[in-house]
Short mmCIF file of C-alpha atoms in Angstrom, two decimals:
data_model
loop_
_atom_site.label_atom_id
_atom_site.label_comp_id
_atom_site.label_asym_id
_atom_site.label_seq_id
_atom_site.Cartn_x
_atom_site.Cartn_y
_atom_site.Cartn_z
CA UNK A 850 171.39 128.29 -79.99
CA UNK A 851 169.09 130.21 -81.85
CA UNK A 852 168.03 127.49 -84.23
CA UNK A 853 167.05 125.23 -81.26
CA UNK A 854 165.15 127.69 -79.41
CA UNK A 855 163.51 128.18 -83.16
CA UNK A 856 163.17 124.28 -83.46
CA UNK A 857 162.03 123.77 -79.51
CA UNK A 858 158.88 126.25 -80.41
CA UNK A 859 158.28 124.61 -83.62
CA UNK A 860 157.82 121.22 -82.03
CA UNK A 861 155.95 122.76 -78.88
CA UNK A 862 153.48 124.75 -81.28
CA UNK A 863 152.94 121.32 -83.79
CA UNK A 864 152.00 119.17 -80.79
CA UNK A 865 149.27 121.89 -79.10
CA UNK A 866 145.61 120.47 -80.26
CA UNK A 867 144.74 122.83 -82.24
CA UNK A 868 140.87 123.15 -81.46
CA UNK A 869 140.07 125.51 -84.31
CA UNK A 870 141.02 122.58 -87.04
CA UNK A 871 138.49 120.49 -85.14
CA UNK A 872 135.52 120.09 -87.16
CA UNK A 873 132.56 118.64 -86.79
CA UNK A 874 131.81 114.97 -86.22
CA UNK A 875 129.14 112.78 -87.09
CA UNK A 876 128.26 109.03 -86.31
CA UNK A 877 126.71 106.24 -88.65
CA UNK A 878 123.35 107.42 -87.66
CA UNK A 879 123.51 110.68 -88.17
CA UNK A 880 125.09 110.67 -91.26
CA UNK A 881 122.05 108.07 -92.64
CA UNK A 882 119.29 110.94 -90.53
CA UNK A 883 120.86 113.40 -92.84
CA UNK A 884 121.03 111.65 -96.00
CA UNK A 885 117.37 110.82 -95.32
CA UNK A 886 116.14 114.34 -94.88
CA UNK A 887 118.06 115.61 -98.06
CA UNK A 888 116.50 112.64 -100.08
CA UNK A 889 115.04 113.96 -103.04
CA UNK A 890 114.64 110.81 -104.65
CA UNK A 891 112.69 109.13 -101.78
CA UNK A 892 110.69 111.88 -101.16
CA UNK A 893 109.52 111.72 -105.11
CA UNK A 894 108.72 108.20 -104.70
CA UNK A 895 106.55 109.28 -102.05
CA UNK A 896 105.02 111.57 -103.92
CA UNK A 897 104.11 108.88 -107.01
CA UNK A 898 102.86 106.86 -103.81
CA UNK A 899 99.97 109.67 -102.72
CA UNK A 900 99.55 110.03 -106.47
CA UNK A 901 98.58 106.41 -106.63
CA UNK A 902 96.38 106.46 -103.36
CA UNK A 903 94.08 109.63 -104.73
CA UNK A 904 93.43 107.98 -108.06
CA UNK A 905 92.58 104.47 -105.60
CA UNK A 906 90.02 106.95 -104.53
CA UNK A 907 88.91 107.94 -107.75
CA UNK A 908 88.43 104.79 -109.10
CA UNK A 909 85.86 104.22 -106.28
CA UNK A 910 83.93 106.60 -106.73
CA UNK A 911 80.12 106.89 -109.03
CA UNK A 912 79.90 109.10 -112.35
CA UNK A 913 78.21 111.59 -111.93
CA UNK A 914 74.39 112.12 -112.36
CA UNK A 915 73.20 114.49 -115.64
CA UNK A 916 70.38 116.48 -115.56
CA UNK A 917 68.65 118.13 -118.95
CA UNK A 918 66.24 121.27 -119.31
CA UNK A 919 64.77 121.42 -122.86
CA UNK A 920 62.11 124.20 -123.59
CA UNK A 921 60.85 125.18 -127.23
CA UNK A 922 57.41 126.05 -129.14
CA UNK A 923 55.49 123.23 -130.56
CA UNK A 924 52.63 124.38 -133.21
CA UNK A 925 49.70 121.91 -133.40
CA UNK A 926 45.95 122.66 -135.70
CA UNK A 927 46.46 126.08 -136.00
CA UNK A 928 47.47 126.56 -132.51
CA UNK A 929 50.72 126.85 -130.42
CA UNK A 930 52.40 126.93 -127.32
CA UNK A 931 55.26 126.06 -125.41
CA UNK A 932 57.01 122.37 -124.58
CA UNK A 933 59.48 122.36 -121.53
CA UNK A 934 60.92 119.15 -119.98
CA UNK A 935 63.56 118.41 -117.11
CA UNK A 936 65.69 114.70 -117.57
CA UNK A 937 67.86 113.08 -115.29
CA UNK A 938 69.58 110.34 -116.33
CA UNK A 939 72.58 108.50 -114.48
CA UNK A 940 75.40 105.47 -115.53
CA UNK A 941 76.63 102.52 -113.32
CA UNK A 942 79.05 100.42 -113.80
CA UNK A 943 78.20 96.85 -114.89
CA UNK A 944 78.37 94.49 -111.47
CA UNK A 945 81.63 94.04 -110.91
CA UNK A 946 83.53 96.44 -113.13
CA UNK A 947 83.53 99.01 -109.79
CA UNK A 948 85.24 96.62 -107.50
CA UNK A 949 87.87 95.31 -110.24
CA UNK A 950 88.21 99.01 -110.71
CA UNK A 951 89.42 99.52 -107.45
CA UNK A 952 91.58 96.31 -107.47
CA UNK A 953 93.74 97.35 -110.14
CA UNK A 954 94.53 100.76 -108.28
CA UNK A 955 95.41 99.12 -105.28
CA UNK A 956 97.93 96.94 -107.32
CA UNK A 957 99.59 100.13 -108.77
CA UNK A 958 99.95 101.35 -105.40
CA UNK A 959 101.28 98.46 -104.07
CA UNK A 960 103.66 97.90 -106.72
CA UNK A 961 104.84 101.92 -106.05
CA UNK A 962 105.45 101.34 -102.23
CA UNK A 963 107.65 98.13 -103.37
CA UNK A 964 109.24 100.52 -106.04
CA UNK A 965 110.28 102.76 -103.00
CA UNK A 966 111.37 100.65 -100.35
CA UNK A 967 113.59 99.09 -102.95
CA UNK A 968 114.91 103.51 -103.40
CA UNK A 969 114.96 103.48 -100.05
CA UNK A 970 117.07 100.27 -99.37
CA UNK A 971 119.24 101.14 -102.51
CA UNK A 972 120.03 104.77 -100.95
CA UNK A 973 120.35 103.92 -97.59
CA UNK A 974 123.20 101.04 -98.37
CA UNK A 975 124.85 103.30 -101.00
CA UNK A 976 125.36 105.75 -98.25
CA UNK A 977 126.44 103.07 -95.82
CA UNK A 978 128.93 101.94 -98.64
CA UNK A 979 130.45 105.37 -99.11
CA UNK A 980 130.91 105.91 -95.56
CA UNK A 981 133.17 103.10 -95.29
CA UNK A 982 134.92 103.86 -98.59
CA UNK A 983 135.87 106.98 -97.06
CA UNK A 984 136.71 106.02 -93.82
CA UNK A 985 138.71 103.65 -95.23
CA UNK A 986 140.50 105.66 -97.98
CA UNK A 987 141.32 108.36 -94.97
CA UNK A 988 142.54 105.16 -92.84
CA UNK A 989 144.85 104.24 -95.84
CA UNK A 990 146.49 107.94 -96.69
CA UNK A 991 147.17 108.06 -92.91
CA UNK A 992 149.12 105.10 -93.02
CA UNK A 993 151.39 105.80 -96.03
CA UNK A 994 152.16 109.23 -94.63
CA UNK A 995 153.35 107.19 -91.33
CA UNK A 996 155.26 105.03 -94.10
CA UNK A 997 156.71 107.63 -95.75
CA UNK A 998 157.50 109.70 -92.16
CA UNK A 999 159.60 106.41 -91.25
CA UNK A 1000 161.39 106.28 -93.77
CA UNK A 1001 162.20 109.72 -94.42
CA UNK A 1002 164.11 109.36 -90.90
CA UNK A 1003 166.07 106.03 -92.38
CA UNK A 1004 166.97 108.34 -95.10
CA UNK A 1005 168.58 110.63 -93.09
CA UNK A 1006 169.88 108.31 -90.38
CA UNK A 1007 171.63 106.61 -93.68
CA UNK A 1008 172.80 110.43 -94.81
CA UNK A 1009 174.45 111.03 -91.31
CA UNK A 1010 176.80 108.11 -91.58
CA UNK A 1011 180.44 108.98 -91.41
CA UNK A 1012 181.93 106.67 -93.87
CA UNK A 1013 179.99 106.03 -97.08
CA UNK A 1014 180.67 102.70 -98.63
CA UNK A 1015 179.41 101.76 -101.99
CA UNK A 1016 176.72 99.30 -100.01
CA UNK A 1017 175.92 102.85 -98.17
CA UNK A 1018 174.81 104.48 -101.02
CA UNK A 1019 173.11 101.75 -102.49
CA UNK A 1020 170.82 101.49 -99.47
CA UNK A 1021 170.11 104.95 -99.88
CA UNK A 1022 168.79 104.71 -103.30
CA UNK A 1023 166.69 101.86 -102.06
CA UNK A 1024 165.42 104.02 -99.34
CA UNK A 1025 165.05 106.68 -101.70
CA UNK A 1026 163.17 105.07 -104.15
CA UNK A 1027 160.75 103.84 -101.70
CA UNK A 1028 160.20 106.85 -100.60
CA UNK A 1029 159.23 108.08 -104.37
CA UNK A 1030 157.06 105.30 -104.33
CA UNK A 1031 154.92 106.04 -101.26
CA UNK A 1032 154.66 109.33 -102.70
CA UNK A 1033 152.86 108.21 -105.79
CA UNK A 1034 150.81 105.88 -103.77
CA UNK A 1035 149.79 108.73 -101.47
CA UNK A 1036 148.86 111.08 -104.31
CA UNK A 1037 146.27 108.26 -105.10
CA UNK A 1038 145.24 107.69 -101.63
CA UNK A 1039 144.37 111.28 -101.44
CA UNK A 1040 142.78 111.59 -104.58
CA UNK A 1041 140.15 108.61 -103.66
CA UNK A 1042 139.64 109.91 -100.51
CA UNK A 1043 138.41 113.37 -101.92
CA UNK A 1044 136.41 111.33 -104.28
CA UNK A 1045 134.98 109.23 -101.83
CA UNK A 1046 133.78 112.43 -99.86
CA UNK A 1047 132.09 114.16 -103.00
CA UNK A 1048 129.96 111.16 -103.52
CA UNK A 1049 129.18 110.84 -99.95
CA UNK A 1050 128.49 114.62 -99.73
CA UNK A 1051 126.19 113.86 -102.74
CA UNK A 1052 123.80 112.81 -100.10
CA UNK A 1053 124.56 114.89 -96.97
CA UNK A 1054 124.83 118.33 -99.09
CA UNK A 1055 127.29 120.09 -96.58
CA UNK A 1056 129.28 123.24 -97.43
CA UNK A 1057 132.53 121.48 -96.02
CA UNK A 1058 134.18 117.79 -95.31
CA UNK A 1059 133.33 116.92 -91.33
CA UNK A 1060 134.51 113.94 -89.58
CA UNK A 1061 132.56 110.50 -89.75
CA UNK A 1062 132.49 107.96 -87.34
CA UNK A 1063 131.53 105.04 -87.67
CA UNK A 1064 132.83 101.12 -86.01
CA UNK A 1065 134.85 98.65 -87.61
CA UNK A 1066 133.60 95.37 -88.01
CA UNK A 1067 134.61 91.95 -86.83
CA UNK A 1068 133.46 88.69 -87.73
CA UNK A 1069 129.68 88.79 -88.62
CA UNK A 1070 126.51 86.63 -86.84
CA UNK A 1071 125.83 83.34 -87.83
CA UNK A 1072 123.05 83.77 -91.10
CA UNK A 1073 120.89 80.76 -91.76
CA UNK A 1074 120.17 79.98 -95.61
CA UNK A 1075 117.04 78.94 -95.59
CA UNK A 1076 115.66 81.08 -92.69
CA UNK A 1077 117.15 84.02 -95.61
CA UNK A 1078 116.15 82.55 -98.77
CA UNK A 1079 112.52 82.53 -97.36
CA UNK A 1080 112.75 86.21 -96.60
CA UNK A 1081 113.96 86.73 -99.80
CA UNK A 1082 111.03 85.20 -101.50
CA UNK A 1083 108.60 86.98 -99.41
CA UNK A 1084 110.09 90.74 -98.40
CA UNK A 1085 112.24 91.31 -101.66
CA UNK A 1086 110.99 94.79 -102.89
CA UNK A 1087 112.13 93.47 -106.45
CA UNK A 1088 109.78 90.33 -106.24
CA UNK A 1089 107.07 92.20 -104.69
CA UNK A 1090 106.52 94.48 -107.76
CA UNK A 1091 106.63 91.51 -109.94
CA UNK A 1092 103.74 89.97 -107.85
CA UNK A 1093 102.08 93.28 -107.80
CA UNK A 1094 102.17 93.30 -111.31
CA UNK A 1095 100.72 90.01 -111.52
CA UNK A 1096 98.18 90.50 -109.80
CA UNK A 1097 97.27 93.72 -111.56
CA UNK A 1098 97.20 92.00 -114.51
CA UNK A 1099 95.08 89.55 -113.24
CA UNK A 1100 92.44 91.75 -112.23
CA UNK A 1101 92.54 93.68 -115.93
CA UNK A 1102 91.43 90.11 -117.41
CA UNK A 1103 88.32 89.98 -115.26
CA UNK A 1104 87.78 93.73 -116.40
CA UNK A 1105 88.45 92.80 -120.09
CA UNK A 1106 85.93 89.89 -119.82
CA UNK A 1107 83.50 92.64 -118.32
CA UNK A 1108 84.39 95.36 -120.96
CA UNK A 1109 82.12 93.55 -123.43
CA UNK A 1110 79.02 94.72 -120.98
CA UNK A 1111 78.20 98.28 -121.41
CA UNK A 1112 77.70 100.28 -118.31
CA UNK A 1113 73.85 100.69 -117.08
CA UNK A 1114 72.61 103.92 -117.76
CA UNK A 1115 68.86 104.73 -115.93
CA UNK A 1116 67.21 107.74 -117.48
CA UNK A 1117 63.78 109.59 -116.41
CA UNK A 1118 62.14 113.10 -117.80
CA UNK A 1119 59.18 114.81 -117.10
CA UNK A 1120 57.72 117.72 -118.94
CA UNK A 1121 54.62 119.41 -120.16
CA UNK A 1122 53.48 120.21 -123.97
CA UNK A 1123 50.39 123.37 -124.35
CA UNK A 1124 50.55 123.51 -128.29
CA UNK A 1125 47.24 122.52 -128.08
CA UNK A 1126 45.20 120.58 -125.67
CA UNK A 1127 48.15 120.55 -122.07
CA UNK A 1128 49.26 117.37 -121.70
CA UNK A 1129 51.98 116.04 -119.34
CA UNK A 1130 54.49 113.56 -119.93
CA UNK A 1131 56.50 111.25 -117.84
CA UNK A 1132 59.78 108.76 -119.58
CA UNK A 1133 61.46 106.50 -117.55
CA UNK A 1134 64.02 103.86 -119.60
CA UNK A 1135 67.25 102.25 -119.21
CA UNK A 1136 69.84 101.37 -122.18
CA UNK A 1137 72.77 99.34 -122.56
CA UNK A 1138 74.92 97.78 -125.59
CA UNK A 1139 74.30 94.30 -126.91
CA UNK A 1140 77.80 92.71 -127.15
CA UNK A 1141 76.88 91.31 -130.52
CA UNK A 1142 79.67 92.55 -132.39
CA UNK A 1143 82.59 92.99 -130.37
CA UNK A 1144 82.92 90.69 -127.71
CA UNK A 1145 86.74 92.08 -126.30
CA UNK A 1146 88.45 88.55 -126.58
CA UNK A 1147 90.98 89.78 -128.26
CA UNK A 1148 91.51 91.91 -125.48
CA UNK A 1149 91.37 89.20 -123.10
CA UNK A 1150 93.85 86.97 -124.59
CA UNK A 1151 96.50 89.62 -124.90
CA UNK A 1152 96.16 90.58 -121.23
CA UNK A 1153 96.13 86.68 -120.61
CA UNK A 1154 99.51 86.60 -122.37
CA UNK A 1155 100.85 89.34 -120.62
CA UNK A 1156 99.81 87.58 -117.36
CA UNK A 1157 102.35 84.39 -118.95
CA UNK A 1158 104.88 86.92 -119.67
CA UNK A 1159 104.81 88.37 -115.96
CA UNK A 1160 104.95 84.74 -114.31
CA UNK A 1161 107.48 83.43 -116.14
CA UNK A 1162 109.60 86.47 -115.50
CA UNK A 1163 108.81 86.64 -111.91
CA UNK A 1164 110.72 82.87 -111.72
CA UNK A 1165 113.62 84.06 -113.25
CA UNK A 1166 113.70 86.55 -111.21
CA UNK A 1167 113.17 84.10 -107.92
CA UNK A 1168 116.44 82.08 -109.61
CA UNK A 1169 118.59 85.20 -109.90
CA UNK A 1170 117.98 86.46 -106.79
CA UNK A 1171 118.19 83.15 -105.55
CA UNK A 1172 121.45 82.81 -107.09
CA UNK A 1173 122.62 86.08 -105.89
CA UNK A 1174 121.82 85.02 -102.04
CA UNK A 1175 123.37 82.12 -102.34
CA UNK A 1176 126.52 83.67 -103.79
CA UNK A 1177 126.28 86.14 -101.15
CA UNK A 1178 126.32 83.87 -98.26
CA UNK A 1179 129.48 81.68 -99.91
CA UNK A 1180 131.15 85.10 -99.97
CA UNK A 1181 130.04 85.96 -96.45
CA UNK A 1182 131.60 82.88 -94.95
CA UNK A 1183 134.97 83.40 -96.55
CA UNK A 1184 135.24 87.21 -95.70
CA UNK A 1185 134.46 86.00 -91.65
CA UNK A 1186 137.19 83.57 -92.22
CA UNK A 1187 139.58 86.59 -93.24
CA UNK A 1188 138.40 88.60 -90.68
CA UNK A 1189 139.45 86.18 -87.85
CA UNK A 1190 142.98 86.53 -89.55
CA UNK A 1191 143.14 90.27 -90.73
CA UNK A 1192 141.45 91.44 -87.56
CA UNK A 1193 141.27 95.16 -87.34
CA UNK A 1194 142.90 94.68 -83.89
CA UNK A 1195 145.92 93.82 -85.84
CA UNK A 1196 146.34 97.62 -86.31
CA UNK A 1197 148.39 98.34 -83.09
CA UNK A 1198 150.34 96.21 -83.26
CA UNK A 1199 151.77 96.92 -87.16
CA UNK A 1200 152.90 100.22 -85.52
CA UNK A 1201 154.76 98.36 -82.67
CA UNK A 1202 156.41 95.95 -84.97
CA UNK A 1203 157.54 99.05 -87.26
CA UNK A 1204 158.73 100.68 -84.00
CA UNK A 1205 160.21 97.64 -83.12
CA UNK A 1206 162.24 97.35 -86.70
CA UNK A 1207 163.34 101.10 -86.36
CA UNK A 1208 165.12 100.70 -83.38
CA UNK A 1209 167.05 97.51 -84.17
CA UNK A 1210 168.21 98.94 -87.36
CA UNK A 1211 169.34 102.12 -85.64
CA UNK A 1212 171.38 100.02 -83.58
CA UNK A 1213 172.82 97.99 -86.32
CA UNK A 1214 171.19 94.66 -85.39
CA UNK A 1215 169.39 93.85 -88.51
CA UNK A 1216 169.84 95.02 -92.44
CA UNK A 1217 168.01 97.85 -94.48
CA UNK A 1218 166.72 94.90 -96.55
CA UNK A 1219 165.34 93.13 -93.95
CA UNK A 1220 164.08 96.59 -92.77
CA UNK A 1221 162.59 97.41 -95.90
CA UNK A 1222 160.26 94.09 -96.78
CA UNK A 1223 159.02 94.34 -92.69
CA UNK A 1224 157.76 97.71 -93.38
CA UNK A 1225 156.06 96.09 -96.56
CA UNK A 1226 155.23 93.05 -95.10
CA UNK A 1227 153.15 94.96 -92.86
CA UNK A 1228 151.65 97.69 -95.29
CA UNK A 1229 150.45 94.62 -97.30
CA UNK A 1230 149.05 93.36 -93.89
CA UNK A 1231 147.48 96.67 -93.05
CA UNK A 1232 146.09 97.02 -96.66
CA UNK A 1233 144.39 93.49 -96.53
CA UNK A 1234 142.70 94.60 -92.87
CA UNK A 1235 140.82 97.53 -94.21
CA UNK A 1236 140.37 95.85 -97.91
CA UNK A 1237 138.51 93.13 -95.84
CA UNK A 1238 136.34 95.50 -94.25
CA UNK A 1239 134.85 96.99 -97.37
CA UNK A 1240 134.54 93.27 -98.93
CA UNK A 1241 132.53 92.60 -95.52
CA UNK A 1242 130.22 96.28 -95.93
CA UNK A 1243 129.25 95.33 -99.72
CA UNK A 1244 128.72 91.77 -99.07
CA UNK A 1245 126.51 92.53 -95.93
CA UNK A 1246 124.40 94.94 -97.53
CA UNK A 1247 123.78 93.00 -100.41
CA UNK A 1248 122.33 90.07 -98.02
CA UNK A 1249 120.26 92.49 -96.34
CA UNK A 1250 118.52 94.16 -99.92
CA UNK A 1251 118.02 91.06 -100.72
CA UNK A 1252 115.66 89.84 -97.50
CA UNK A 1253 114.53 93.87 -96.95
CA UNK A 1254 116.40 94.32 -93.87
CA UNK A 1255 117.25 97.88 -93.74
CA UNK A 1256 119.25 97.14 -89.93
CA UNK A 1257 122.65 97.27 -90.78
CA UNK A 1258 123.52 98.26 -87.64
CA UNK A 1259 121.95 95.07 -85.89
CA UNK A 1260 122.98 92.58 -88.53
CA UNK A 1261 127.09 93.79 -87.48
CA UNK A 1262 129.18 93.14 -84.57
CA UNK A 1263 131.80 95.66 -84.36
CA UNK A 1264 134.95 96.28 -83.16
#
């Protein structure tokens, strides 16, 4: 009596919430707010970005004027006195150089702001990716403790049997063995799933695991491939920086073919001699260089070159990425056809087919064997949903860094 008042508090006490285990939750979007605060990596990008924009300024702006004061004694028949003069003198760029000047630090900044909306794509779907990895992996070691509480009570409906055959035993090494092997499998399950939360944390930086929310998916929106391959040409952070680059290089030649002109430097001075009879003075000149000698072709031709180099690399990129879309979408259609048939509203309905099979064999009305390949007919089933909702994560987020569509969250339908 004693033991089942024990047992009857037990089982009262184990199915009270308990509210103090209850941590604390956080959607999609919050978990993607937070990773964006704590991003160290975009906020460095940003940083190169302002970097790039003062020295844009810079390259705008005039050298500065210089201004000379020379004063000394000049002797002259017999007699002497002093010689003072003031100069001003001041450089500008050749026509042209200025603007080209300016140009080429607009390309650099251009070609950092592509550099960081590719970070911020890249850490934004890494996030997204790890999310679901642990949502999933959490998902999974749920199930096989289900798997290994169901069978654990086969196991001991088997031990309570009154006569032990030979076939008796045998079906409870079976049941025993499974039971060994759900264990290993768990052990794994568990492992990932603490895994999965370090790199996640990586990006949230939070003293302890919390619960993540976050919908399953379903079968995705109709995508049309030219519509994306269009986007991809144009938005594609990666292909922007290559045209950046271009284009930077473009402007250089122009500079180079400039570089041969010296810049224009106007110079004046004024000053006053009394060595002998006063006399004033007043200079005004101008100098340049002669490109006689060096004419900066060379110069020219290698920037030329590089400009070869950079196009012909920018279409191999076009037919990777190209490639990669086009891969992408192939994929995308096959994972929507698996998702019609491994439909995470299959879930439910595992656990009443399992329920189903544990009552029949409690009554005798169907065989441990048939028992046993149900229960893994069904943990392949249930492995296959979730597998097919990761396939559908990394294959969505690829299409969308690939057109710069940072919306996961419109580009879904969910569950």
């Amino acid at each position: 009596m004693f033991l089942l008042k024990n047992a009857i508090v037990l089982a009262f006490l184990f199915a009270l919430p308990i509210h103090s285990q209850v941590t604390k939750s956080l959607s999609l979007k919050e978990v993607l707010d937070l990773a964006d605060s704590k991003a160290d990596l975009i906020l460095a990008g940003q940083a190169k970005v302002e970097e790039a924009e003062k020295l844009k300024q810079k390259a705008g702006k005039y050298k500065n004027p210089n201004v000379s004061l020379d004063y000394g004694r000049r002797r002259a028949s017999n007699e002497a006195g002093p010689e003072y003069s003031v100069g001003l003198s001041q450089d500008f760029y050749y026509p042209g150089k200025r603007d080209l000047r300016i140009k080429i630090a607009e390309a650099t900044e251009k070609n950092l702001l592509a550099e960081l909306e590719q970070s911020r794509l890249e850490y934004r779907f890494s996030v997204i990716k790890l999310v679901y990895s642990y949502l999933i992996a959490l998902e999974k070691a749920s199930h096989i403790q289900d798997r290994i509480k169901r069978v654990s009570q086969i196991e001991s409906f088997i031990e309570k049997k009154v006569f032990v055959s030979p076939e008796t035993k045998v079906e409870l090494y079976l049941v025993q063995n499974r039971i060994l092997s759900l264990q290993k499998h768990l052990i794994v399950l568990e492992q990932n799933k603490q895994v999965n939360w370090e790199n996640l944390n990586f990006f949230l930086g939070l003293d302890s695991e919390v619960s993540v929310v976050s919908p399953w998916l379903q079968r995705g929106k109709p995508l049309q491939k030219k519509e994306l391959i269009a986007e991809m040409i144009e938005k594609n952070p990666i292909l922007k920086q290559s045209h950046t680059k271009i284009q930077q290089s473009k402007e250089e030649v122009e500079l180079a073919k400039l570089d041969k002109y010296s810049d224009i430097k106007l110079q004046g001075s004024i000053g006053e001699d009394k060595s002998g009879v006063a006399n004033r003075f007043f200079d005004l000149g101008v100098s340049f260089a002669i490109p006689s000698l060096d004419t900066n072709e060379d110069v020219v031709k290698s920037i030329q070159s590089r400009v070869a180099s950079e196009n012909y690399l920018l279409n191999h990129q076009i037919r990777i990425l190209t490639t990669r879309l086009n891969a992408s979408l192939i994929e995308y259609e096959s994972i929507n056809r698996s998702l019609d048939k491994f439909s995470i509203s299959l879930v439910p309905s595992i656990e009443q087919k399992l329920s189903y099979a544990d009552i029949e064999f409690r009554k005798g009305r169907i065989s441990l064997i048939n028992y046993l390949e149900l229960e893994m007919q069904l943990h392949e089933t249930h492995e296959a949903i979730y597998d097919y909702q990761m396939q559908f994560v990394e294959n969505i987020t690829e299409i969308l860094f690939l057109t710069n569509n940072p919306n996961f969250q419109e580009a879904i339908n969910v569950n």
